[in-house]
PDB file of C-alpha atoms in Angstrom:
ATOM      1  CA  ALA A 313      94.672 122.640  76.366  1.00 70.00           C
ATOM      2  CA  LYS A 314      96.831 119.513  76.181  1.00 76.00           C
ATOM      3  CA  PRO A 315      99.221 120.863  73.475  1.00 82.00           C
ATOM      4  CA  ILE A 316      99.829 123.980  75.568  1.00 83.00           C
ATOM      5  CA  LEU A 317     100.477 121.933  78.682  1.00 78.00           C
ATOM      6  CA  GLU A 318     102.797 119.585  76.788  1.00 80.00           C
ATOM      7  CA  ALA A 319     104.874 122.583  75.724  1.00 85.00           C
ATOM      8  CA  MET A 320     105.206 123.627  79.392  1.00 83.00           C
ATOM      9  CA  GLY A 321     106.246 120.343  80.958  1.00 80.00           C
ATOM     10  CA  GLU A 322     107.256 116.755  80.439  1.00 80.00           C
ATOM     11  CA  ARG A 323     104.453 115.043  82.337  1.00 81.00           C
ATOM     12  CA  ILE A 324     100.801 115.975  82.470  1.00 78.00           C
ATOM     13  CA  PHE A 325      98.433 114.654  85.104  1.00 75.00           C
ATOM     14  CA  TYR A 326      94.693 114.872  85.471  1.00 74.00           C
ATOM     15  CA  ALA A 327      93.983 115.702  89.113  1.00 72.00           C
ATOM     16  CA  GLY A 328      90.198 115.878  88.927  1.00 76.00           C
ATOM     17  CA  GLU A 329      87.567 118.544  88.590  1.00 88.00           C
ATOM     18  CA  LYS A 330      88.229 122.297  88.441  1.00 84.00           C
ATOM     19  CA  GLY A 331      90.496 123.390  91.293  1.00 80.00           C
ATOM     20  CA  ALA A 332      91.864 119.907  92.015  1.00 81.00           C
ATOM     21  CA  GLY A 333      95.223 120.729  90.411  1.00 84.00           C
ATOM     22  CA  ALA A 334      95.734 123.683  92.736  1.00 90.00           C
ATOM     23  CA  SER A 335      94.794 121.517  95.709  1.00 91.00           C
ATOM     24  CA  VAL A 336      97.283 118.836  94.642  1.00 92.00           C
ATOM     25  CA  LYS A 337      99.990 121.511  94.374  1.00 93.00           C
ATOM     26  CA  LEU A 338      99.251 122.674  97.937  1.00 94.00           C
ATOM     27  CA  CYS A 339      99.340 119.115  99.293  1.00 95.00           C
ATOM     28  CA  ASN A 340     102.574 118.381  97.431  1.00 94.00           C
ATOM     29  CA  ASN A 341     104.317 121.501  98.739  1.00 96.00           C
ATOM     30  CA  LEU A 342     103.039 120.848 102.263  1.00 96.00           C
ATOM     31  CA  MET A 343     104.728 117.427 102.121  1.00 97.00           C
ATOM     32  CA  LEU A 344     107.844 118.849 100.471  1.00 98.00           C
ATOM     33  CA  ALA A 345     108.387 121.497 103.154  1.00 97.00           C
ATOM     34  CA  SER A 346     108.492 118.981 106.008  1.00 97.00           C
ATOM     35  CA  GLN A 347     110.540 116.557 103.924  1.00 98.00           C
ATOM     36  CA  MET A 348     113.218 119.179 103.201  1.00 98.00           C
ATOM     37  CA  ILE A 349     113.424 120.145 106.867  1.00 98.00           C
ATOM     38  CA  ALA A 350     113.927 116.486 107.831  1.00 98.00           C
ATOM     39  CA  VAL A 351     116.714 116.097 105.250  1.00 98.00           C
ATOM     40  CA  ALA A 352     118.347 119.328 106.476  1.00 97.00           C
ATOM     41  CA  GLU A 353     118.152 118.138 110.087  1.00 97.00           C
ATOM     42  CA  GLY A 354     119.803 114.856 109.121  1.00 98.00           C
ATOM     43  CA  PHE A 355     122.708 116.617 107.407  1.00 97.00           C
ATOM     44  CA  ALA A 356     123.058 119.112 110.265  1.00 96.00           C
ATOM     45  CA  LEU A 357     123.226 116.284 112.799  1.00 97.00           C
ATOM     46  CA  ALA A 358     125.713 114.405 110.632  1.00 97.00           C
ATOM     47  CA  LYS A 359     127.948 117.483 110.538  1.00 96.00           C
ATOM     48  CA  LYS A 360     127.947 117.720 114.337  1.00 96.00           C
ATOM     49  CA  LEU A 361     128.765 114.005 114.481  1.00 98.00           C
ATOM     50  CA  HIS A 362     131.705 114.664 112.144  1.00 98.00           C
ATOM     51  CA  LEU A 363     130.246 112.465 109.412  1.00 98.00           C
ATOM     52  CA  ASP A 364     131.111 113.045 105.777  1.00 97.00           C
ATOM     53  CA  ALA A 365     128.136 114.584 103.936  1.00 97.00           C
ATOM     54  CA  ALA A 366     128.917 112.662 100.753  1.00 96.00           C
ATOM     55  CA  SER A 367     128.955 109.372 102.651  1.00 97.00           C
ATOM     56  CA  LEU A 368     125.663 110.158 104.357  1.00 97.00           C
ATOM     57  CA  TYR A 369     124.179 111.090 100.999  1.00 97.00           C
ATOM     58  CA  GLU A 370     125.391 107.897  99.339  1.00 97.00           C
ATOM     59  CA  ILE A 371     123.961 105.693 102.061  1.00 97.00           C
ATOM     60  CA  ALA A 372     120.731 107.537 102.841  1.00 97.00           C
ATOM     61  CA  SER A 373     119.810 108.198  99.206  1.00 96.00           C
ATOM     62  CA  ASN A 374     119.924 104.445  98.605  1.00 96.00           C
ATOM     63  CA  SER A 375     118.127 103.526 101.829  1.00 97.00           C
ATOM     64  CA  THR A 376     114.821 104.245 103.508  1.00 96.00           C
ATOM     65  CA  ALA A 377     115.427 108.015 103.618  1.00 96.00           C
ATOM     66  CA  LYS A 378     115.321 108.113  99.812  1.00 96.00           C
ATOM     67  CA  SER A 379     113.243 111.107  98.688  1.00 96.00           C
ATOM     68  CA  TRP A 380     113.211 113.896  96.124  1.00 95.00           C
ATOM     69  CA  SER A 381     114.555 116.353  98.705  1.00 96.00           C
ATOM     70  CA  LEU A 382     117.508 114.092  99.402  1.00 97.00           C
ATOM     71  CA  ASN A 383     118.143 112.453  96.049  1.00 95.00           C
ATOM     72  CA  GLU A 384     117.461 115.314  93.657  1.00 94.00           C
ATOM     73  CA  TYR A 385     117.736 118.492  95.743  1.00 96.00           C
ATOM     74  CA  PRO A 386     120.065 117.923  98.700  1.00 97.00           C
ATOM     75  CA  PRO A 387     120.580 121.001 100.884  1.00 97.00           C
ATOM     76  CA  VAL A 388     124.355 120.552 101.078  1.00 97.00           C
ATOM     77  CA  PRO A 389     126.879 121.319  98.331  1.00 95.00           C
ATOM     78  CA  ASP A 390     128.875 118.800  96.365  1.00 93.00           C
ATOM     79  CA  VAL A 391     126.697 115.767  96.960  1.00 93.00           C
ATOM     80  CA  GLY A 392     124.108 114.237  94.681  1.00 84.00           C
ATOM     81  CA  SER A 393     122.487 116.370  92.043  1.00 72.00           C
ATOM     82  CA  CYS A 394     124.657 118.995  90.408  1.00 78.00           C
ATOM     83  CA  THR A 395     121.533 121.147  90.043  1.00 84.00           C
ATOM     84  CA  SER A 396     120.969 121.482  93.783  1.00 93.00           C
ATOM     85  CA  PRO A 397     120.751 125.145  94.853  1.00 96.00           C
ATOM     86  CA  ALA A 398     123.267 124.306  97.584  1.00 96.00           C
ATOM     87  CA  ASN A 399     125.852 124.236  94.798  1.00 95.00           C
ATOM     88  CA  SER A 400     125.056 127.852  93.872  1.00 95.00           C
ATOM     89  CA  LYS A 401     124.805 129.559  97.271  1.00 96.00           C
ATOM     90  CA  PHE A 402     121.104 128.662  97.421  1.00 97.00           C
ATOM     91  CA  GLU A 403     120.101 130.679  94.373  1.00 95.00           C
ATOM     92  CA  PRO A 404     116.412 129.886  94.301  1.00 93.00           C
ATOM     93  CA  GLY A 405     114.722 127.348  92.175  1.00 93.00           C
ATOM     94  CA  PHE A 406     111.793 127.792  94.576  1.00 96.00           C
ATOM     95  CA  SER A 407     112.287 130.521  97.163  1.00 98.00           C
ATOM     96  CA  ALA A 408     111.640 130.190 100.865  1.00 98.00           C
ATOM     97  CA  SER A 409     109.124 133.040 100.519  1.00 98.00           C
ATOM     98  CA  LEU A 410     107.120 131.037  97.979  1.00 97.00           C
ATOM     99  CA  MET A 411     107.281 127.939 100.163  1.00 98.00           C
ATOM    100  CA  LEU A 412     105.968 129.953 103.100  1.00 98.00           C
ATOM    101  CA  LYS A 413     103.141 131.316 100.930  1.00 97.00           C
ATOM    102  CA  ASP A 414     102.101 127.832  99.813  1.00 97.00           C
ATOM    103  CA  LEU A 415     102.347 126.459 103.352  1.00 97.00           C
ATOM    104  CA  SER A 416     100.199 129.302 104.666  1.00 97.00           C
ATOM    105  CA  ILE A 417      97.517 128.634 102.068  1.00 97.00           C
ATOM    106  CA  ALA A 418      97.645 124.864 102.626  1.00 97.00           C
ATOM    107  CA  ARG A 419      97.306 125.300 106.378  1.00 97.00           C
ATOM    108  CA  GLN A 420      94.313 127.603 105.963  1.00 97.00           C
ATOM    109  CA  VAL A 421      92.664 125.122 103.606  1.00 97.00           C
ATOM    110  CA  ALA A 422      93.361 122.350 106.128  1.00 97.00           C
ATOM    111  CA  ILE A 423      91.717 124.391 108.882  1.00 97.00           C
ATOM    112  CA  ASN A 424      88.693 124.953 106.634  1.00 97.00           C
ATOM    113  CA  VAL A 425      88.215 121.203 106.152  1.00 97.00           C
ATOM    114  CA  ASP A 426      89.221 120.244 109.723  1.00 98.00           C
ATOM    115  CA  SER A 427      92.389 118.358 108.762  1.00 98.00           C
ATOM    116  CA  PRO A 428      95.184 118.578 111.349  1.00 98.00           C
ATOM    117  CA  THR A 429      98.646 119.535 110.092  1.00 97.00           C
ATOM    118  CA  PRO A 430     101.064 119.390 113.037  1.00 97.00           C
ATOM    119  CA  LEU A 431     104.206 118.953 110.907  1.00 96.00           C
ATOM    120  CA  ALA A 432     103.117 121.617 108.437  1.00 96.00           C
ATOM    121  CA  ASP A 433     102.487 123.951 111.370  1.00 96.00           C
ATOM    122  CA  LYS A 434     106.059 123.513 112.604  1.00 96.00           C
ATOM    123  CA  SER A 435     107.399 123.750 109.043  1.00 97.00           C
ATOM    124  CA  ALA A 436     105.508 127.000 108.542  1.00 97.00           C
ATOM    125  CA  TYR A 437     106.998 128.350 111.769  1.00 95.00           C
ATOM    126  CA  LEU A 438     110.503 127.527 110.532  1.00 96.00           C
ATOM    127  CA  TYR A 439     109.949 128.999 107.070  1.00 97.00           C
ATOM    128  CA  ASP A 440     108.325 132.078 108.586  1.00 97.00           C
ATOM    129  CA  TYR A 441     111.379 132.466 110.809  1.00 96.00           C
ATOM    130  CA  MET A 442     113.642 132.035 107.790  1.00 96.00           C
ATOM    131  CA  VAL A 443     111.760 134.627 105.737  1.00 97.00           C
ATOM    132  CA  HIS A 444     110.874 137.266 108.330  1.00 96.00           C
ATOM    133  CA  ARG A 445     113.374 136.996 111.170  1.00 94.00           C
ATOM    134  CA  ALA A 446     116.506 135.664 109.475  1.00 93.00           C
ATOM    135  CA  ASP A 447     115.775 137.634 106.280  1.00 94.00           C
ATOM    136  CA  LEU A 448     116.598 134.672 104.042  1.00 95.00           C
ATOM    137  CA  GLY A 449     113.348 134.541 102.079  1.00 96.00           C
ATOM    138  CA  GLN A 450     115.070 135.276  98.785  1.00 97.00           C
ATOM    139  CA  LEU A 451     117.091 132.050  99.057  1.00 98.00           C
ATOM    140  CA  ASP A 452     115.931 128.647  97.917  1.00 98.00           C
ATOM    141  CA  PHE A 453     113.707 126.841 100.405  1.00 98.00           C
ATOM    142  CA  SER A 454     116.442 124.216 100.870  1.00 98.00           C
ATOM    143  CA  ALA A 455     118.533 126.908 102.591  1.00 98.00           C
ATOM    144  CA  ILE A 456     116.470 126.068 105.682  1.00 97.00           C
ATOM    145  CA  ILE A 457     119.568 124.045 106.575  1.00 97.00           C
ATOM    146  CA  GLN A 458     121.311 127.334 107.378  1.00 95.00           C
ATOM    147  CA  LEU A 459     118.891 127.994 110.230  1.00 94.00           C
ATOM    148  CA  ILE A 460     119.270 124.493 111.569  1.00 94.00           C
ATOM    149  CA  GLN A 461     123.072 124.320 111.278  1.00 92.00           C
ATOM    150  CA  ASN A 462     123.557 127.762 112.790  1.00 88.00           C
ATOM    151  CA  ASN A 463     121.405 127.053 115.853  1.00 78.00           C
ATOM    152  CA  TYR A 464     119.142 130.049 115.367  1.00 75.00           C
ATOM    153  CA  PRO A 465     117.420 130.898 118.634  1.00 66.00           C
ATOM    154  CA  ASP A 466     113.755 130.095 119.189  1.00 69.00           C
ATOM    155  CA  LEU A 467     113.716 127.135 116.836  1.00 65.00           C
TER     156      LEU A 467
END
């Protein structure tokens, strides 16, 4: 299987016994969802404080807020990575609908093993709102910033 996997990606990890890889994916996306929302909130607040997004990016991406969501996939255009969906009107690399699906599965798994997920619960609420009420599920999951910046009701 290794040659097939090597053709699909740059790095291959062994997560454990059968099913562990899927569980790792769920845990990773659970963390990613909350992380992206936090980055979006930071940029939304900065905008209301009349701060320059590029300046915030430069400082935060080299400080304690450093993360994949900020450094590699920022939810605002013209800062950081040129491959950020924010630079292409949030054309999805990973859609909000898929993020909601993974969050829903991760939360159910967490319930099954009695592991609390308060941040994932709130993240799922926001992504559910984005997908079903704001009808933005076809956009990249980083477009969550649009809900936050536009002060959608009931957030």
